[in-house]
PDB file of C-alpha atoms in Angstrom:
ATOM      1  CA  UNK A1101      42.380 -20.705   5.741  1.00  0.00           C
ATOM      2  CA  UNK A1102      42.095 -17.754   7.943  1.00  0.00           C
ATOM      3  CA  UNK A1103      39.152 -16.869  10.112  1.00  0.00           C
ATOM      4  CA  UNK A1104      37.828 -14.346  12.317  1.00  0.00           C
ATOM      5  CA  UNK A1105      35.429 -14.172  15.421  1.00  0.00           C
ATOM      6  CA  UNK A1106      34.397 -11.436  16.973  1.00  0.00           C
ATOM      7  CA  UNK A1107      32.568 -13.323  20.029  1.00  0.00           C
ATOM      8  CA  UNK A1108      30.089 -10.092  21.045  1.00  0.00           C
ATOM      9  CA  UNK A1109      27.750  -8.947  19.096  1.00  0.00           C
ATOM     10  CA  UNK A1110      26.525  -6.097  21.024  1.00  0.00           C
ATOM     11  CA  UNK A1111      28.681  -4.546  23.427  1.00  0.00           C
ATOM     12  CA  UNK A1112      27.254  -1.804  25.889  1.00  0.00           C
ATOM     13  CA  UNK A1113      29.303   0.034  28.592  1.00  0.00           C
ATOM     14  CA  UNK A1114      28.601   3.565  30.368  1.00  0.00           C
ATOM     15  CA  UNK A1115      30.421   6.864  28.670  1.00  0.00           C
ATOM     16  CA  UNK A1116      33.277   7.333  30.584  1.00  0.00           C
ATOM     17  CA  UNK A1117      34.141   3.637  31.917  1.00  0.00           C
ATOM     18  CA  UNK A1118      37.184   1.817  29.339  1.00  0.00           C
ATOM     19  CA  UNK A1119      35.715  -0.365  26.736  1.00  0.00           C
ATOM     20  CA  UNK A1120      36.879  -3.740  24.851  1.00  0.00           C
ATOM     21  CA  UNK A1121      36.231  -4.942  21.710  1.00  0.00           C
ATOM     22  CA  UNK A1122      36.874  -8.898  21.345  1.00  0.00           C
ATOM     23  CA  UNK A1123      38.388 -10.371  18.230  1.00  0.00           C
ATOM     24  CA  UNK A1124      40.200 -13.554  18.211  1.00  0.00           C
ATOM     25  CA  UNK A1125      41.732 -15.116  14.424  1.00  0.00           C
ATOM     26  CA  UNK A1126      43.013 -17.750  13.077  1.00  0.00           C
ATOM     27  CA  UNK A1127      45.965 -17.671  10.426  1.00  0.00           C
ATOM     28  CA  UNK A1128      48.433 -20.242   8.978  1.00  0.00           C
ATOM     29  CA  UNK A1129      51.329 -17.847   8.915  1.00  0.00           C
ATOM     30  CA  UNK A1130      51.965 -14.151  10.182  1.00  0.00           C
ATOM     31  CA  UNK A1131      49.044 -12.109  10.801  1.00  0.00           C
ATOM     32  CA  UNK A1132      48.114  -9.111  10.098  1.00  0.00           C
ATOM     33  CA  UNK A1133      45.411  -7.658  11.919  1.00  0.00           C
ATOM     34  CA  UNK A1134      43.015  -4.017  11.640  1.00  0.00           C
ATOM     35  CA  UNK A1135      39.887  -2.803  12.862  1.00  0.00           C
ATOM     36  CA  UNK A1136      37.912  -0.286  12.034  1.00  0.00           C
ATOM     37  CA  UNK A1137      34.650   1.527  12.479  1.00  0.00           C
ATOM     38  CA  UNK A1138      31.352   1.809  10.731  1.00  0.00           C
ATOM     39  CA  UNK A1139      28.694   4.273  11.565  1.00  0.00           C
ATOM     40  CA  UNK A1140      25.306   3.878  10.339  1.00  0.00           C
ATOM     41  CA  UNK A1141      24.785   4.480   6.430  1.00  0.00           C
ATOM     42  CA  UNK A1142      28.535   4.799   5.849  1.00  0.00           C
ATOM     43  CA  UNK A1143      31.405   2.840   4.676  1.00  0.00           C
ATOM     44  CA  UNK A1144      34.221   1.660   7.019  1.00  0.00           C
ATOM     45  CA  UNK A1145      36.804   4.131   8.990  1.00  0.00           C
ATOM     46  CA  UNK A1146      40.243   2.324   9.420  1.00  0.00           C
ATOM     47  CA  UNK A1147      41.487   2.574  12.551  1.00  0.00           C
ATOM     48  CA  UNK A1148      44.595   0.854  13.297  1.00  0.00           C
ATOM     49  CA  UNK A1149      46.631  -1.994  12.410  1.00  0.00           C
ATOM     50  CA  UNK A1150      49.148  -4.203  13.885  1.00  0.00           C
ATOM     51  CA  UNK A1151      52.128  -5.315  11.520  1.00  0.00           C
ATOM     52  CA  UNK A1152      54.640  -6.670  13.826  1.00  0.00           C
ATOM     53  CA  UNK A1153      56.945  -4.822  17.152  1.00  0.00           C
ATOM     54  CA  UNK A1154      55.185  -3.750  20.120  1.00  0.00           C
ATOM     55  CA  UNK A1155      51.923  -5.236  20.572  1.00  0.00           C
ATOM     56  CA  UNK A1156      50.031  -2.477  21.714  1.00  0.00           C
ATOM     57  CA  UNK A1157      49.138  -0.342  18.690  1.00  0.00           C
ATOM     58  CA  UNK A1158      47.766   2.859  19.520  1.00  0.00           C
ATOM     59  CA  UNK A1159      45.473   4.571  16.439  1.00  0.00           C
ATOM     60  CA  UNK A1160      42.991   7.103  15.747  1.00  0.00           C
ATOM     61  CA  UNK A1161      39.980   8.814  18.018  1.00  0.00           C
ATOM     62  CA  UNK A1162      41.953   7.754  20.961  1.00  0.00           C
ATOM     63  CA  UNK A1163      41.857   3.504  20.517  1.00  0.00           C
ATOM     64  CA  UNK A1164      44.252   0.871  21.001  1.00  0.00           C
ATOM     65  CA  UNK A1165      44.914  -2.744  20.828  1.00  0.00           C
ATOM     66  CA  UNK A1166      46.726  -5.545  21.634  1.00  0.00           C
ATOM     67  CA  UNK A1167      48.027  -8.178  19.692  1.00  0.00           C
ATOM     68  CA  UNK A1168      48.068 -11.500  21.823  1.00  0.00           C
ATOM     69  CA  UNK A1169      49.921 -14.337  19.887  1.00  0.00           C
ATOM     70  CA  UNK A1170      49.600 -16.944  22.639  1.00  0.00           C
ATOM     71  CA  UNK A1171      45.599 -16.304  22.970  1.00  0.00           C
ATOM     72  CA  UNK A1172      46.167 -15.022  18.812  1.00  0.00           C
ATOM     73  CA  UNK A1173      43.571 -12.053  20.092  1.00  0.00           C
ATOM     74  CA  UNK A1174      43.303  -8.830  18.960  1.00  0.00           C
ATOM     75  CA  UNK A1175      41.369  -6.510  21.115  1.00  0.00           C
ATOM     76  CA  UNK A1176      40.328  -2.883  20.302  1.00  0.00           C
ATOM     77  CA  UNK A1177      40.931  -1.036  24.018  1.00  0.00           C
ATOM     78  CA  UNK A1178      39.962   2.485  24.913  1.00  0.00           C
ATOM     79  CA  UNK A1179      40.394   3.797  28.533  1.00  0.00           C
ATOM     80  CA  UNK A1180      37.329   6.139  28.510  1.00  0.00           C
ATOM     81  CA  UNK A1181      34.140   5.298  26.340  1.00  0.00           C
ATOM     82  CA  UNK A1182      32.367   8.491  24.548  1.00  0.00           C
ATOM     83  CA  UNK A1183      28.909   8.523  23.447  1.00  0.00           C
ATOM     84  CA  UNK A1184      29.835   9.150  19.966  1.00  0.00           C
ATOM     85  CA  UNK A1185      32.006   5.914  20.110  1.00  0.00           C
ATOM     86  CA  UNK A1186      29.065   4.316  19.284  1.00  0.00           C
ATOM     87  CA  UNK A1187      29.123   1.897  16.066  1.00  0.00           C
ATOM     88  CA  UNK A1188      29.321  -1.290  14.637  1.00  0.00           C
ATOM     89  CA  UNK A1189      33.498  -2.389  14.728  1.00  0.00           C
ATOM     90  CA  UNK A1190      34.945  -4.720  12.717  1.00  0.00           C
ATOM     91  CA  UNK A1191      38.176  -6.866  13.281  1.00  0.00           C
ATOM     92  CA  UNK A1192      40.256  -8.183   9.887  1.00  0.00           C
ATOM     93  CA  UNK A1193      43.443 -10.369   9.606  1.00  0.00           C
ATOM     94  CA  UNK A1194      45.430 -10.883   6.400  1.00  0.00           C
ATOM     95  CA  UNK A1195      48.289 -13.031   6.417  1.00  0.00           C
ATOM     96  CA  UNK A1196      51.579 -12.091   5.640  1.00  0.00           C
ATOM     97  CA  UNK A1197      50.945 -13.707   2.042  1.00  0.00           C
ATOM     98  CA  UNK A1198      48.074 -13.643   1.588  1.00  0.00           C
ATOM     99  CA  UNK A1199      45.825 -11.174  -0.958  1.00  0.00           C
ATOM    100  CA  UNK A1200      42.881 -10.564   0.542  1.00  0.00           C
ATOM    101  CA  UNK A1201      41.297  -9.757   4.185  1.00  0.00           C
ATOM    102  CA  UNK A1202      38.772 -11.599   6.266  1.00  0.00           C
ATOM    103  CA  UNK A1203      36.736  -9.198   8.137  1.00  0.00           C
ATOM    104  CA  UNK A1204      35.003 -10.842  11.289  1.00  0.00           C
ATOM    105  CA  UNK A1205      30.925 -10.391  11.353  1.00  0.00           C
ATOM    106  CA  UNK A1206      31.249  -7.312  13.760  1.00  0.00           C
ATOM    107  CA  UNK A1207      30.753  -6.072  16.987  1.00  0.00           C
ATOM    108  CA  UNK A1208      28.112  -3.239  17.702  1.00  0.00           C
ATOM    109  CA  UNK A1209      29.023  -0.835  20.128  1.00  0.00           C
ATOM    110  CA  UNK A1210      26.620   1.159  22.521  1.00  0.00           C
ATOM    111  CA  UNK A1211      28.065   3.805  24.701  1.00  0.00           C
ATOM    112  CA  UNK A1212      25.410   5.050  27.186  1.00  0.00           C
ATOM    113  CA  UNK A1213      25.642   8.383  28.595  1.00  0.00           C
TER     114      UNK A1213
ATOM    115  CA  UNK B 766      45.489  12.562  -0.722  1.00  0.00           C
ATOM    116  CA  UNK B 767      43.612   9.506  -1.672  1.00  0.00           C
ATOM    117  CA  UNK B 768      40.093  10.025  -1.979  1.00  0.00           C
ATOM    118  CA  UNK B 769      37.409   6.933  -2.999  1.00  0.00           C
ATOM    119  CA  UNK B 770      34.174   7.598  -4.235  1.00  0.00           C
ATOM    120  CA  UNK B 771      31.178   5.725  -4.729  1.00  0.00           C
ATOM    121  CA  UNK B 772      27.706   6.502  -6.687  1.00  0.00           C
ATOM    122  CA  UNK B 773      25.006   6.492  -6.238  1.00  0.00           C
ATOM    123  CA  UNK B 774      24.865   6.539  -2.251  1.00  0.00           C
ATOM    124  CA  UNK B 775      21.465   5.076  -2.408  1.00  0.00           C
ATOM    125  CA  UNK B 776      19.424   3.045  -5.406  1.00  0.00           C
ATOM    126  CA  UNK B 777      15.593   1.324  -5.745  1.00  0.00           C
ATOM    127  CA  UNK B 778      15.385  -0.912  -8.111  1.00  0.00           C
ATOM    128  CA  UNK B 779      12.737  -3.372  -9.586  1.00  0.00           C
ATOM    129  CA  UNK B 780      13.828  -7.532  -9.666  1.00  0.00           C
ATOM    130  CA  UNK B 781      14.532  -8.183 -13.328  1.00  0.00           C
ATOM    131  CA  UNK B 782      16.390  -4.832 -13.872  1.00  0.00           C
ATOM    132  CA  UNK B 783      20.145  -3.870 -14.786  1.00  0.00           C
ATOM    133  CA  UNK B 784      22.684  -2.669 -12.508  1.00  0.00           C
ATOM    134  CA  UNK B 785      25.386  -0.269 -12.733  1.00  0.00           C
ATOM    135  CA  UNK B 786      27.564   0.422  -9.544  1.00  0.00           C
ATOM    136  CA  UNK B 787      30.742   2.621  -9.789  1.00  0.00           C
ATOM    137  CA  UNK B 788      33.718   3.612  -8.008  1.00  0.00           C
ATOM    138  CA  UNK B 789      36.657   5.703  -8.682  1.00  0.00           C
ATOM    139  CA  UNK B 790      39.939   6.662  -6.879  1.00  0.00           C
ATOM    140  CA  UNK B 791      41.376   9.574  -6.675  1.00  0.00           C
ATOM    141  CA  UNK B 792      45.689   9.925  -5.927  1.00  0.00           C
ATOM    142  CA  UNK B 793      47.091   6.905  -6.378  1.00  0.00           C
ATOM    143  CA  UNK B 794      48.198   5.229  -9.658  1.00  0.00           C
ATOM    144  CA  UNK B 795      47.356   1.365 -10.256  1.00  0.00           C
ATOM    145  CA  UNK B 796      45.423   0.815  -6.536  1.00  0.00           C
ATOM    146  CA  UNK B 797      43.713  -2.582  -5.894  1.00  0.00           C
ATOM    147  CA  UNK B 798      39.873  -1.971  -5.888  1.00  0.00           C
ATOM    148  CA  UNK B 799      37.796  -4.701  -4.179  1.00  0.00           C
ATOM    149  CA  UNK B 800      34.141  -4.698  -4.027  1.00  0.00           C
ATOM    150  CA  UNK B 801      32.181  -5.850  -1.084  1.00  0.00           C
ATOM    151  CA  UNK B 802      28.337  -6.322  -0.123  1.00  0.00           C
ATOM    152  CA  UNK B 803      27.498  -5.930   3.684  1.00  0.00           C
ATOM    153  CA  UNK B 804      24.003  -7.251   4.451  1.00  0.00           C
ATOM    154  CA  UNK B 805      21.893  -6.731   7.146  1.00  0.00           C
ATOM    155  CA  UNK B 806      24.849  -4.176   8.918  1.00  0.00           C
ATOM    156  CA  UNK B 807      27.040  -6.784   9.823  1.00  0.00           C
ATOM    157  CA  UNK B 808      29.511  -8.913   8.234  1.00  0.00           C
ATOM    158  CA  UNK B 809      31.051  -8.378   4.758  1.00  0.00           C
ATOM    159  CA  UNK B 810      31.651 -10.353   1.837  1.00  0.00           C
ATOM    160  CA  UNK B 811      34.216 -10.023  -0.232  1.00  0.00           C
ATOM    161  CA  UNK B 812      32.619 -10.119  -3.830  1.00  0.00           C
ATOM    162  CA  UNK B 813      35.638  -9.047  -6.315  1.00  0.00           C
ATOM    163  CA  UNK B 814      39.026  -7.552  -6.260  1.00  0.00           C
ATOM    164  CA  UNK B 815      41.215  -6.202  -9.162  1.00  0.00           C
ATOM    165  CA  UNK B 816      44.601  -5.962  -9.305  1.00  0.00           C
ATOM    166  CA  UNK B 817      44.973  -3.561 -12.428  1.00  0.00           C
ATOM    167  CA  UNK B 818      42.670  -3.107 -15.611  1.00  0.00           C
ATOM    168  CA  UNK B 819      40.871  -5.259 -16.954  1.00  0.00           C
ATOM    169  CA  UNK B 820      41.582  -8.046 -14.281  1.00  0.00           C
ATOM    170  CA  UNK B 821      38.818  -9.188 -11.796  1.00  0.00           C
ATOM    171  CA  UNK B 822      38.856 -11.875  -9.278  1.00  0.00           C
ATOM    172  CA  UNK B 823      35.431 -13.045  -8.398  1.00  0.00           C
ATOM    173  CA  UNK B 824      35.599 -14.520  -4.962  1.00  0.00           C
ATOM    174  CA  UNK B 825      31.588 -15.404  -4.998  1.00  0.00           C
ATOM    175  CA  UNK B 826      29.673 -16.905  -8.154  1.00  0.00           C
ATOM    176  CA  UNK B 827      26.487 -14.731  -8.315  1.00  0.00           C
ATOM    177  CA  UNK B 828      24.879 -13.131 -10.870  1.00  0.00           C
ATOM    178  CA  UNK B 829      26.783  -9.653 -10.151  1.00  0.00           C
ATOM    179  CA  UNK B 830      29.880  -9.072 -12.424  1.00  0.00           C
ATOM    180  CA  UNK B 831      32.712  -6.261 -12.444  1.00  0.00           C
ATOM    181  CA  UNK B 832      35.185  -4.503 -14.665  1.00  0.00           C
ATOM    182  CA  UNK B 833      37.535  -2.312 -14.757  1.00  0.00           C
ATOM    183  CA  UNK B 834      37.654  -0.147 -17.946  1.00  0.00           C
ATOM    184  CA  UNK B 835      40.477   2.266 -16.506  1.00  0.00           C
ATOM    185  CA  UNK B 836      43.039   2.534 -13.681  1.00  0.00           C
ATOM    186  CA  UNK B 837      40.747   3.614 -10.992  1.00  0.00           C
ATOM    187  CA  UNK B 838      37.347   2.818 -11.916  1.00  0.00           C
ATOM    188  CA  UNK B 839      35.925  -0.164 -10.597  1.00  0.00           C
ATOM    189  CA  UNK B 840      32.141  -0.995 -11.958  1.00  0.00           C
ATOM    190  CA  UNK B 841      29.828  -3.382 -10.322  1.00  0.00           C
ATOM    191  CA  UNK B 842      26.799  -4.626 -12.435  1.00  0.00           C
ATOM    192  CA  UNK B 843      24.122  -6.931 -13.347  1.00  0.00           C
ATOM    193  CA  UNK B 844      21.672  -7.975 -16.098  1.00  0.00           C
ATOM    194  CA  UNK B 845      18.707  -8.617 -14.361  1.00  0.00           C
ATOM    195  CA  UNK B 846      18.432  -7.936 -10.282  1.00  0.00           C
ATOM    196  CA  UNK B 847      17.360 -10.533  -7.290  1.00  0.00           C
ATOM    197  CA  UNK B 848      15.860  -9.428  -4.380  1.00  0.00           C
ATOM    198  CA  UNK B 849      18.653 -11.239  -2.683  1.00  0.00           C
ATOM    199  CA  UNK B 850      20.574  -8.494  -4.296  1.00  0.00           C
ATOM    200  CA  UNK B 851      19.838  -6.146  -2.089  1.00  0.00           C
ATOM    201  CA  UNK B 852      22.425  -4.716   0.579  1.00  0.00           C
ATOM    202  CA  UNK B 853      25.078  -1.937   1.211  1.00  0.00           C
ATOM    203  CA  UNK B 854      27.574  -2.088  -0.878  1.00  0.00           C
ATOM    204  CA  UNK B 855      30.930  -0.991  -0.568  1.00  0.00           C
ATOM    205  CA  UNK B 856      34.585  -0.422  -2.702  1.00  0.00           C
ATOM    206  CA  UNK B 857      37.547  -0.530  -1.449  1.00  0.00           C
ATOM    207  CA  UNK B 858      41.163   0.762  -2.588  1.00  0.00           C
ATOM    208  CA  UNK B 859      44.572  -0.419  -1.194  1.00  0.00           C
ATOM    209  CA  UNK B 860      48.078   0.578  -2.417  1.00  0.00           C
ATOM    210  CA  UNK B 861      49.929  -2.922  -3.811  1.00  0.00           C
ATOM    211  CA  UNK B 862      53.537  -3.034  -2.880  1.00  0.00           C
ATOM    212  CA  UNK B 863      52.792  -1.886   0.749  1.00  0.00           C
ATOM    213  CA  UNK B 864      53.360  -3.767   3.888  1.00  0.00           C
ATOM    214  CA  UNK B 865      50.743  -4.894   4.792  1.00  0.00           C
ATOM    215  CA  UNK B 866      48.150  -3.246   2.489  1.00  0.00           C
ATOM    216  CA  UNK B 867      45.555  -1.227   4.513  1.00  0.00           C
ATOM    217  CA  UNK B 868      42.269  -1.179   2.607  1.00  0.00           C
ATOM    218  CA  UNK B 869      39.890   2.348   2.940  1.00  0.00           C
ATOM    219  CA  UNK B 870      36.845   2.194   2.055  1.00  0.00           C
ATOM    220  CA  UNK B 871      34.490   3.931   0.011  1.00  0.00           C
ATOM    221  CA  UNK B 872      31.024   5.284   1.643  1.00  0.00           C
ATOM    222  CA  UNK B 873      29.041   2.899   0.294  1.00  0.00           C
ATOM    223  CA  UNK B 874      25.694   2.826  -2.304  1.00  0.00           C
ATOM    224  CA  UNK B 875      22.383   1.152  -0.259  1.00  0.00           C
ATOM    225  CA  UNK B 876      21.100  -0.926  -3.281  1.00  0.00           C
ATOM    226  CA  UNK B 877      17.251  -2.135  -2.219  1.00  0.00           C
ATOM    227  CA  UNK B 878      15.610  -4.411  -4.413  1.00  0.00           C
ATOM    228  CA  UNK B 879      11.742  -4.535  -4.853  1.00  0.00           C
TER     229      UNK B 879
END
């Protein structure tokens, strides 16, 4: 069965220093892996996804991450924090044949300025 | 474009009372709607997905049931509410057929049962 963790559940770093997101999963065959954003009252903002190729995948509002099959890690990057940044992320894997995702329990985000 | 919409946003209830929950799609033709409950602002939990009309999957046994009377409606509901009910809920649309599908979510209805 597949599985997520998301090992943080509170991240804080200063507006303008880089910022990680940890997610780690756990598949039987190929993963594929997203994240996306939730801010408070609303529903969930994809943004990005890694399929397969290059493992850095670059998305929206300026994000990245890298897929890591050795570690099989999937961490949401972003060289230079903003306050607005600030949220609750999640990380989800679907395998390759699979149906549905697993979303890991979510990481919340606090960029201080 | 696809749009996904959810109503109501938010919803009091009394335990013991009916719920209706809807969500429609807007764009696409023959989507796969999933519904979700997020408690507590963390994790979610996948509650039911639908892979065309009239066929639901239910991935938790609860006392919350869905249908899904046309192409892109998707209706969450229950007979008679628990206060364990309560939570954000959210729908979900993906496009079947694409590699991998991406699911987008709608903005969600804040059910609180009293």
């Amino acid at each position: 069965a597949q599985s997520v963790a998301q090992p943080e559940d509170q991240v804080n770093v200063a507006e303008g220093n880089p910022l990680t997101v940890k997610c780690t999963y756990s598949v039987s065959g190929n993963p594929y892996l997203f994240w996306y954003v939730q801010y408070p009252n609303r529903g969930l903002q994809f943004l990005l996804k890694y399929i397969t190729g290059d493992n850095l995948v670059k998305g929206s509002y300026g994000f990245e991450a890298e897929f890591n099959k050795s570690q099989t890690s999937f961490h949401l990057k972003k060289p230079s924090a903003l306050v607005s940044d600030s949220a609750l992320y999640f990380c989800a894997v679907r395998e390759d044949y699979g149906q549905n995702f697993v979303f890991g329990p979510g990481t919340r985000l606090s960029v201080l300025p | 474009s696809q749009t996904i919409h959810q109503w109501p946003a938010t919803l009091v209830q009394p335990v013991g009372s009916p719920l209706s929950l809807e969500c429609t799609v807007e764009g696409t033709s023959n989507p796969n709607l999933y519904w979700y409950r997020q408690a507590a602002g963390r994790g979610l939990q996948l509650l039911f997905y639908s892979v065309g009309i009239g066929q639901i999957s239910s991935e938790v046994p609860q006392n919350l049931s869905a249908s899904r009377p046309q192409d892109r409606q998707f209706i969450l509901s229950s007979k008679k509410l628990l206060l364990s009910d309560s939570g954000f809920y959210l729908c979900a649309w993906s496009l079947p057929g694409s590699t991998p599908d991406t699911q987008y979510f709608g903005p969600g209805t804040r059910l609180t049962v009293l």
